[in-house]
PDB file of C-alpha atoms in Angstrom:
ATOM      1  CA  LYS A 377     -20.386 -21.441  -5.875  1.00 64.00           C
ATOM      2  CA  ALA A 378     -23.469 -21.421  -8.068  1.00 79.00           C
ATOM      3  CA  GLY A 379     -24.149 -18.234  -9.973  1.00 93.00           C
ATOM      4  CA  VAL A 380     -27.346 -16.267 -10.278  1.00 96.00           C
ATOM      5  CA  THR A 381     -30.081 -18.351 -11.854  1.00 96.00           C
ATOM      6  CA  GLN A 382     -33.187 -17.110 -13.577  1.00 97.00           C
ATOM      7  CA  THR A 383     -36.238 -19.042 -14.638  1.00 97.00           C
ATOM      8  CA  PRO A 384     -37.652 -19.406 -17.129  1.00 97.00           C
ATOM      9  CA  ARG A 385     -35.069 -18.506 -19.733  1.00 96.00           C
ATOM     10  CA  TYR A 386     -37.623 -17.856 -22.450  1.00 97.00           C
ATOM     11  CA  LEU A 387     -41.256 -16.929 -22.276  1.00 97.00           C
ATOM     12  CA  ILE A 388     -43.910 -16.062 -24.806  1.00 98.00           C
ATOM     13  CA  LYS A 389     -47.084 -14.333 -23.674  1.00 97.00           C
ATOM     14  CA  THR A 390     -49.907 -12.395 -25.276  1.00 97.00           C
ATOM     15  CA  ARG A 391     -51.045  -8.882 -24.562  1.00 97.00           C
ATOM     16  CA  GLY A 392     -53.098  -8.516 -21.414  1.00 97.00           C
ATOM     17  CA  GLN A 393     -51.639 -11.558 -19.707  1.00 97.00           C
ATOM     18  CA  GLN A 394     -49.441 -11.413 -16.653  1.00 97.00           C
ATOM     19  CA  VAL A 395     -46.074 -13.024 -16.064  1.00 98.00           C
ATOM     20  CA  THR A 396     -43.886 -13.928 -13.104  1.00 98.00           C
ATOM     21  CA  LEU A 397     -40.136 -14.256 -13.411  1.00 98.00           C
ATOM     22  CA  SER A 398     -37.908 -15.824 -10.799  1.00 98.00           C
ATOM     23  CA  CYS A 399     -34.363 -15.139  -9.666  1.00 98.00           C
ATOM     24  CA  SER A 400     -32.178 -17.077  -7.262  1.00 97.00           C
ATOM     25  CA  PRO A 401     -29.192 -15.037  -6.097  1.00 97.00           C
ATOM     26  CA  ILE A 402     -25.764 -16.272  -5.201  1.00 96.00           C
ATOM     27  CA  SER A 403     -25.784 -17.883  -1.787  1.00 94.00           C
ATOM     28  CA  GLY A 404     -25.170 -15.261   0.898  1.00 93.00           C
ATOM     29  CA  HIS A 405     -26.161 -12.332  -1.287  1.00 93.00           C
ATOM     30  CA  ARG A 406     -28.982 -10.287   0.171  1.00 92.00           C
ATOM     31  CA  SER A 407     -29.481  -7.654  -2.507  1.00 93.00           C
ATOM     32  CA  VAL A 408     -31.343  -8.516  -5.691  1.00 96.00           C
ATOM     33  CA  SER A 409     -31.880  -6.018  -8.484  1.00 95.00           C
ATOM     34  CA  TRP A 410     -33.925  -6.313 -11.649  1.00 97.00           C
ATOM     35  CA  TYR A 411     -33.243  -4.667 -14.992  1.00 96.00           C
ATOM     36  CA  GLN A 412     -35.016  -4.479 -18.319  1.00 97.00           C
ATOM     37  CA  GLN A 413     -32.907  -4.526 -21.471  1.00 96.00           C
ATOM     38  CA  THR A 414     -34.325  -3.528 -24.855  1.00 95.00           C
ATOM     39  CA  PRO A 415     -32.627  -2.440 -28.086  1.00 91.00           C
ATOM     40  CA  GLY A 416     -34.288   0.951 -27.931  1.00 89.00           C
ATOM     41  CA  GLN A 417     -34.051   1.902 -24.268  1.00 90.00           C
ATOM     42  CA  GLY A 418     -30.986  -0.090 -23.314  1.00 92.00           C
ATOM     43  CA  LEU A 419     -30.524  -1.292 -19.748  1.00 94.00           C
ATOM     44  CA  GLN A 420     -32.979   0.196 -17.300  1.00 94.00           C
ATOM     45  CA  PHE A 421     -33.153  -0.322 -13.583  1.00 93.00           C
ATOM     46  CA  LEU A 422     -36.459  -1.703 -12.352  1.00 95.00           C
ATOM     47  CA  PHE A 423     -36.039  -2.177  -8.604  1.00 92.00           C
ATOM     48  CA  GLU A 424     -33.793  -3.480  -5.867  1.00 93.00           C
ATOM     49  CA  TYR A 425     -34.743  -5.675  -2.944  1.00 94.00           C
ATOM     50  CA  PHE A 426     -32.843  -6.220   0.264  1.00 92.00           C
ATOM     51  CA  SER A 427     -33.988  -8.348   3.164  1.00 91.00           C
ATOM     52  CA  GLU A 428     -37.469  -8.726   1.688  1.00 93.00           C
ATOM     53  CA  THR A 429     -37.921  -4.947   1.341  1.00 93.00           C
ATOM     54  CA  GLN A 430     -37.916  -2.897  -1.808  1.00 92.00           C
ATOM     55  CA  ARG A 431     -35.057  -0.490  -1.350  1.00 88.00           C
ATOM     56  CA  ASN A 432     -35.064   1.392  -4.648  1.00 86.00           C
ATOM     57  CA  LYS A 433     -37.350   1.664  -7.621  1.00 88.00           C
ATOM     58  CA  GLY A 434     -36.834   2.837 -11.171  1.00 89.00           C
ATOM     59  CA  ASN A 435     -39.261   4.750 -13.359  1.00 89.00           C
ATOM     60  CA  PHE A 436     -41.590   1.984 -14.405  1.00 94.00           C
ATOM     61  CA  PRO A 437     -45.366   1.841 -14.158  1.00 95.00           C
ATOM     62  CA  GLY A 438     -47.113   0.047 -11.323  1.00 95.00           C
ATOM     63  CA  ARG A 439     -47.705  -2.956 -13.591  1.00 97.00           C
ATOM     64  CA  PHE A 440     -44.157  -3.935 -12.709  1.00 97.00           C
ATOM     65  CA  SER A 441     -43.799  -5.269  -9.215  1.00 96.00           C
ATOM     66  CA  GLY A 442     -41.555  -7.576  -7.301  1.00 97.00           C
ATOM     67  CA  ARG A 443     -40.908  -9.253  -4.040  1.00 97.00           C
ATOM     68  CA  GLN A 444     -38.154 -10.993  -2.178  1.00 97.00           C
ATOM     69  CA  PHE A 445     -38.440 -13.995   0.060  1.00 96.00           C
ATOM     70  CA  SER A 446     -36.644 -14.781   3.281  1.00 95.00           C
ATOM     71  CA  ASN A 447     -34.119 -16.928   1.411  1.00 93.00           C
ATOM     72  CA  SER A 448     -33.322 -13.873  -0.797  1.00 95.00           C
ATOM     73  CA  ARG A 449     -34.932 -15.412  -3.858  1.00 97.00           C
ATOM     74  CA  SER A 450     -36.851 -12.805  -5.777  1.00 98.00           C
ATOM     75  CA  GLU A 451     -39.718 -12.688  -8.206  1.00 98.00           C
ATOM     76  CA  MET A 452     -40.878  -9.938 -10.464  1.00 98.00           C
ATOM     77  CA  ASN A 453     -44.350  -9.709 -11.883  1.00 98.00           C
ATOM     78  CA  VAL A 454     -45.661  -7.811 -14.862  1.00 97.00           C
ATOM     79  CA  SER A 455     -49.402  -7.518 -15.164  1.00 95.00           C
ATOM     80  CA  THR A 456     -51.476  -6.576 -18.198  1.00 96.00           C
ATOM     81  CA  LEU A 457     -48.629  -7.156 -20.585  1.00 97.00           C
ATOM     82  CA  GLU A 458     -48.041  -4.756 -23.455  1.00 97.00           C
ATOM     83  CA  LEU A 459     -46.083  -5.309 -26.654  1.00 97.00           C
ATOM     84  CA  GLY A 460     -43.442  -2.896 -25.365  1.00 96.00           C
ATOM     85  CA  ASP A 461     -42.726  -5.168 -22.427  1.00 97.00           C
ATOM     86  CA  SER A 462     -40.902  -7.547 -24.747  1.00 98.00           C
ATOM     87  CA  ALA A 463     -37.357  -7.476 -23.436  1.00 97.00           C
ATOM     88  CA  LEU A 464     -34.560  -9.322 -21.739  1.00 96.00           C
ATOM     89  CA  TYR A 465     -35.102  -9.158 -17.991  1.00 97.00           C
ATOM     90  CA  LEU A 466     -31.919  -9.407 -16.013  1.00 96.00           C
ATOM     91  CA  CYS A 467     -31.518 -10.136 -12.357  1.00 96.00           C
ATOM     92  CA  ALA A 468     -28.383  -9.265 -10.412  1.00 95.00           C
ATOM     93  CA  SER A 469     -27.315 -10.072  -6.898  1.00 95.00           C
ATOM     94  CA  SER A 470     -24.769  -8.549  -4.601  1.00 92.00           C
ATOM     95  CA  PHE A 471     -23.771  -9.066  -1.026  1.00 89.00           C
ATOM     96  CA  PHE A 472     -25.154  -5.855   0.393  1.00 84.00           C
ATOM     97  CA  THR A 473     -26.128  -3.218  -2.145  1.00 82.00           C
ATOM     98  CA  ALA A 474     -26.397  -2.698  -5.886  1.00 78.00           C
ATOM     99  CA  ASN A 475     -23.574  -0.193  -5.462  1.00 79.00           C
ATOM    100  CA  ASN A 476     -21.237  -3.097  -4.852  1.00 81.00           C
ATOM    101  CA  GLU A 477     -20.107  -5.554  -7.506  1.00 87.00           C
ATOM    102  CA  GLN A 478     -23.190  -7.166  -8.963  1.00 91.00           C
ATOM    103  CA  PHE A 479     -23.390 -10.648 -10.405  1.00 93.00           C
ATOM    104  CA  PHE A 480     -25.861 -11.000 -13.216  1.00 94.00           C
ATOM    105  CA  GLY A 481     -27.948 -13.955 -14.265  1.00 95.00           C
ATOM    106  CA  PRO A 482     -28.442 -15.049 -17.881  1.00 94.00           C
ATOM    107  CA  GLY A 483     -31.771 -13.264 -18.110  1.00 96.00           C
ATOM    108  CA  THR A 484     -35.299 -14.179 -19.112  1.00 97.00           C
ATOM    109  CA  ARG A 485     -36.241 -13.330 -22.678  1.00 97.00           C
ATOM    110  CA  LEU A 486     -39.899 -12.268 -22.658  1.00 98.00           C
ATOM    111  CA  THR A 487     -41.772 -11.932 -25.914  1.00 98.00           C
ATOM    112  CA  VAL A 488     -45.233 -10.389 -25.879  1.00 97.00           C
ATOM    113  CA  LEU A 489     -47.400 -11.094 -28.911  1.00 96.00           C
TER     114      LEU A 489
ATOM    115  CA  ALA B 970     -30.582  14.393 -13.148  1.00 76.00           C
ATOM    116  CA  GLN B 971     -28.245  11.502 -13.751  1.00 86.00           C
ATOM    117  CA  LYS B 972     -27.091  10.727 -17.235  1.00 93.00           C
ATOM    118  CA  VAL B 973     -24.466   8.475 -18.789  1.00 97.00           C
ATOM    119  CA  THR B 974     -23.377   9.000 -22.373  1.00 97.00           C
ATOM    120  CA  GLN B 975     -21.431   6.493 -24.395  1.00 97.00           C
ATOM    121  CA  ALA B 976     -21.103   8.305 -27.690  1.00 96.00           C
ATOM    122  CA  GLN B 977     -19.448   5.404 -29.497  1.00 97.00           C
ATOM    123  CA  THR B 978     -22.223   3.053 -30.555  1.00 96.00           C
ATOM    124  CA  GLU B 979     -19.970   0.573 -32.298  1.00 97.00           C
ATOM    125  CA  ILE B 980     -16.200   0.235 -32.711  1.00 97.00           C
ATOM    126  CA  SER B 981     -14.185  -2.201 -34.782  1.00 97.00           C
ATOM    127  CA  VAL B 982     -10.466  -2.668 -34.378  1.00 97.00           C
ATOM    128  CA  VAL B 983      -7.980  -5.241 -35.522  1.00 97.00           C
ATOM    129  CA  GLU B 984      -6.640  -7.631 -32.941  1.00 97.00           C
ATOM    130  CA  LYS B 985      -3.670  -6.346 -30.924  1.00 97.00           C
ATOM    131  CA  GLU B 986      -4.655  -2.722 -31.408  1.00 97.00           C
ATOM    132  CA  ASP B 987      -5.422  -0.585 -28.389  1.00 97.00           C
ATOM    133  CA  VAL B 988      -8.951   0.767 -28.050  1.00 97.00           C
ATOM    134  CA  THR B 989     -10.530   3.321 -25.735  1.00 98.00           C
ATOM    135  CA  LEU B 990     -14.210   3.358 -24.861  1.00 98.00           C
ATOM    136  CA  ASP B 991     -15.523   6.727 -23.795  1.00 98.00           C
ATOM    137  CA  CYS B 992     -17.959   7.427 -20.986  1.00 98.00           C
ATOM    138  CA  VAL B 993     -19.227  10.844 -19.938  1.00 98.00           C
ATOM    139  CA  TYR B 994     -21.576  11.243 -17.012  1.00 97.00           C
ATOM    140  CA  GLU B 995     -23.743  13.894 -15.434  1.00 95.00           C
ATOM    141  CA  THR B 996     -24.726  14.104 -11.806  1.00 92.00           C
ATOM    142  CA  ARG B 997     -25.443  16.809  -9.264  1.00 89.00           C
ATOM    143  CA  ASP B 998     -24.242  14.718  -6.368  1.00 87.00           C
ATOM    144  CA  THR B 999     -20.738  14.841  -4.959  1.00 87.00           C
ATOM    145  CA  THR B1000     -20.866  11.205  -3.876  1.00 88.00           C
ATOM    146  CA  TYR B1001     -21.426   8.637  -6.558  1.00 91.00           C
ATOM    147  CA  TYR B1002     -20.136   5.406  -8.043  1.00 92.00           C
ATOM    148  CA  LEU B1003     -19.071   4.638 -11.588  1.00 94.00           C
ATOM    149  CA  PHE B1004     -18.989   1.186 -13.092  1.00 95.00           C
ATOM    150  CA  TRP B1005     -18.012  -0.668 -16.214  1.00 97.00           C
ATOM    151  CA  TYR B1006     -19.712  -3.913 -17.188  1.00 96.00           C
ATOM    152  CA  LYS B1007     -19.051  -6.240 -20.114  1.00 97.00           C
ATOM    153  CA  GLN B1008     -21.798  -8.143 -21.901  1.00 95.00           C
ATOM    154  CA  PRO B1009     -20.331 -10.886 -24.118  1.00 93.00           C
ATOM    155  CA  PRO B1010     -22.417 -12.618 -26.778  1.00 90.00           C
ATOM    156  CA  SER B1011     -23.617 -15.102 -24.149  1.00 86.00           C
ATOM    157  CA  GLY B1012     -25.627 -12.255 -22.604  1.00 86.00           C
ATOM    158  CA  GLU B1013     -24.588 -12.246 -18.950  1.00 89.00           C
ATOM    159  CA  LEU B1014     -23.185  -8.956 -17.772  1.00 93.00           C
ATOM    160  CA  VAL B1015     -19.817  -9.184 -16.091  1.00 94.00           C
ATOM    161  CA  PHE B1016     -18.617  -6.617 -13.578  1.00 93.00           C
ATOM    162  CA  LEU B1017     -15.284  -5.034 -14.504  1.00 95.00           C
ATOM    163  CA  ILE B1018     -14.710  -2.162 -12.115  1.00 93.00           C
ATOM    164  CA  ARG B1019     -16.294   0.208  -9.602  1.00 92.00           C
ATOM    165  CA  ARG B1020     -14.883   3.587  -8.769  1.00 92.00           C
ATOM    166  CA  ASN B1021     -16.219   6.009  -6.167  1.00 89.00           C
ATOM    167  CA  SER B1022     -16.244   9.731  -6.736  1.00 91.00           C
ATOM    168  CA  PHE B1023     -13.535  10.432  -4.176  1.00 89.00           C
ATOM    169  CA  ASP B1024     -10.994   8.161  -5.785  1.00 86.00           C
ATOM    170  CA  GLU B1025      -9.587   9.629  -8.968  1.00 84.00           C
ATOM    171  CA  GLN B1026      -6.673   7.258  -9.184  1.00 83.00           C
ATOM    172  CA  ASN B1027      -6.414   5.524 -12.504  1.00 84.00           C
ATOM    173  CA  GLU B1028      -6.531   1.780 -12.373  1.00 86.00           C
ATOM    174  CA  ILE B1029      -4.848  -0.921 -14.382  1.00 87.00           C
ATOM    175  CA  SER B1030      -5.836  -4.559 -14.389  1.00 89.00           C
ATOM    176  CA  GLY B1031      -3.886  -6.601 -16.875  1.00 93.00           C
ATOM    177  CA  ARG B1032      -4.735  -5.302 -20.337  1.00 95.00           C
ATOM    178  CA  TYR B1033      -7.540  -3.125 -18.967  1.00 95.00           C
ATOM    179  CA  SER B1034      -7.123   0.393 -17.642  1.00 94.00           C
ATOM    180  CA  TRP B1035      -9.510   3.093 -16.553  1.00 94.00           C
ATOM    181  CA  ASN B1036      -9.058   6.864 -16.581  1.00 95.00           C
ATOM    182  CA  PHE B1037     -11.359   8.755 -14.215  1.00 95.00           C
ATOM    183  CA  GLN B1038     -11.367  12.540 -14.594  1.00 94.00           C
ATOM    184  CA  LYS B1039     -13.861  14.485 -12.498  1.00 93.00           C
ATOM    185  CA  SER B1040     -12.905  17.740 -14.238  1.00 93.00           C
ATOM    186  CA  THR B1041     -14.349  16.430 -17.498  1.00 95.00           C
ATOM    187  CA  SER B1042     -16.895  14.036 -15.920  1.00 95.00           C
ATOM    188  CA  SER B1043     -15.382  11.154 -17.810  1.00 96.00           C
ATOM    189  CA  PHE B1044     -14.558   7.568 -16.947  1.00 96.00           C
ATOM    190  CA  ASN B1045     -12.872   6.061 -19.991  1.00 97.00           C
ATOM    191  CA  PHE B1046     -11.867   2.461 -20.442  1.00 97.00           C
ATOM    192  CA  THR B1047      -8.863   1.318 -22.478  1.00 97.00           C
ATOM    193  CA  ILE B1048      -8.091  -2.185 -23.657  1.00 97.00           C
ATOM    194  CA  THR B1049      -4.453  -2.654 -24.590  1.00 96.00           C
ATOM    195  CA  ALA B1050      -3.422  -5.255 -27.151  1.00 97.00           C
ATOM    196  CA  SER B1051      -7.032  -6.228 -27.820  1.00 97.00           C
ATOM    197  CA  GLN B1052      -8.020  -9.838 -28.342  1.00 97.00           C
ATOM    198  CA  VAL B1053     -10.950 -11.437 -30.127  1.00 96.00           C
ATOM    199  CA  VAL B1054     -12.357 -12.493 -26.743  1.00 95.00           C
ATOM    200  CA  ASP B1055     -12.752  -8.814 -25.878  1.00 97.00           C
ATOM    201  CA  SER B1056     -15.564  -8.579 -28.430  1.00 97.00           C
ATOM    202  CA  ALA B1057     -18.645  -7.617 -26.434  1.00 97.00           C
ATOM    203  CA  VAL B1058     -20.920  -4.759 -25.514  1.00 97.00           C
ATOM    204  CA  TYR B1059     -19.455  -2.584 -22.784  1.00 98.00           C
ATOM    205  CA  PHE B1060     -21.629  -0.549 -20.476  1.00 97.00           C
ATOM    206  CA  CYS B1061     -20.680   2.373 -18.308  1.00 97.00           C
ATOM    207  CA  ALA B1062     -22.980   3.047 -15.343  1.00 95.00           C
ATOM    208  CA  LEU B1063     -23.497   5.654 -12.639  1.00 94.00           C
ATOM    209  CA  SER B1064     -25.063   5.343  -9.218  1.00 90.00           C
ATOM    210  CA  GLU B1065     -25.711   8.211  -6.883  1.00 81.00           C
ATOM    211  CA  ALA B1066     -24.960   7.105  -3.337  1.00 71.00           C
ATOM    212  CA  LYS B1067     -27.326   9.186  -1.285  1.00 65.00           C
ATOM    213  CA  GLY B1068     -28.290   6.149   0.732  1.00 61.00           C
ATOM    214  CA  ASP B1069     -31.977   6.646   0.229  1.00 60.00           C
ATOM    215  CA  ARG B1070     -34.745   5.226  -1.905  1.00 56.00           C
ATOM    216  CA  ASP B1071     -33.754   7.409  -4.842  1.00 56.00           C
ATOM    217  CA  ASP B1072     -30.494   5.570  -5.381  1.00 66.00           C
ATOM    218  CA  LYS B1073     -30.632   3.881  -8.720  1.00 77.00           C
ATOM    219  CA  ILE B1074     -28.124   2.776 -11.266  1.00 86.00           C
ATOM    220  CA  ILE B1075     -28.178   4.455 -14.657  1.00 91.00           C
ATOM    221  CA  PHE B1076     -26.536   2.662 -17.561  1.00 94.00           C
ATOM    222  CA  GLY B1077     -25.214   4.151 -20.750  1.00 96.00           C
ATOM    223  CA  LYS B1078     -26.474   2.766 -24.060  1.00 95.00           C
ATOM    224  CA  GLY B1079     -23.367   0.667 -24.402  1.00 96.00           C
ATOM    225  CA  THR B1080     -20.556   0.423 -26.946  1.00 97.00           C
ATOM    226  CA  ARG B1081     -20.414  -2.666 -29.135  1.00 97.00           C
ATOM    227  CA  LEU B1082     -16.784  -3.602 -29.634  1.00 98.00           C
ATOM    228  CA  HIS B1083     -15.690  -5.860 -32.483  1.00 97.00           C
ATOM    229  CA  ILE B1084     -12.163  -7.200 -32.411  1.00 97.00           C
ATOM    230  CA  LEU B1085     -11.270  -8.457 -35.867  1.00 96.00           C
ATOM    231  CA  PRO B1086      -8.747 -11.302 -36.187  1.00 93.00           C
TER     232      PRO B1086
END
């Protein structure tokens, strides 16, 4: 069974640009969650999607958004990038809810210059 | 408000020693979940255990064991006879299970564990 995949693995952008990250969950998993990991703030929950609907949202500004498609694949978008958005963005999938065992992808390392 | 505290930022032990990673949490809810995840140098987090607030039984899985004590709001993780492959960052996490849009998972800052050969 293939694991969670994230693309791209590395990304370099400049301030003000926007970026879209992609996550393909494990087959059969319907819940996809996104996290931001930085040395200073640690791991922070961004949002969770289930059946194409955002189910939960963390405390991030509206520049961070996401969506989920009918095949459970998910994308997250960050608009008007700031230097502080540089981070490892992790995607996790689970069968039903983020309160179950989550399987994490390798992450996308975003650097904002 | 939810909070997870992992007071040990970094721990180094010699291989085969036992080591305990501490986790203290705060929540106002009576129903919640606690988790431990491992993040090896490769970067991908690996689920280790989930415990719900109504189950205070300690758990043992091979060399790993977990001690959940609601009285002290702690969910500590012990590795017995540590091995070099246990070197990683370990995260404790809390999720309130209200079943509404406010459910979110809060992670501690993590404990970086070095197992020295």
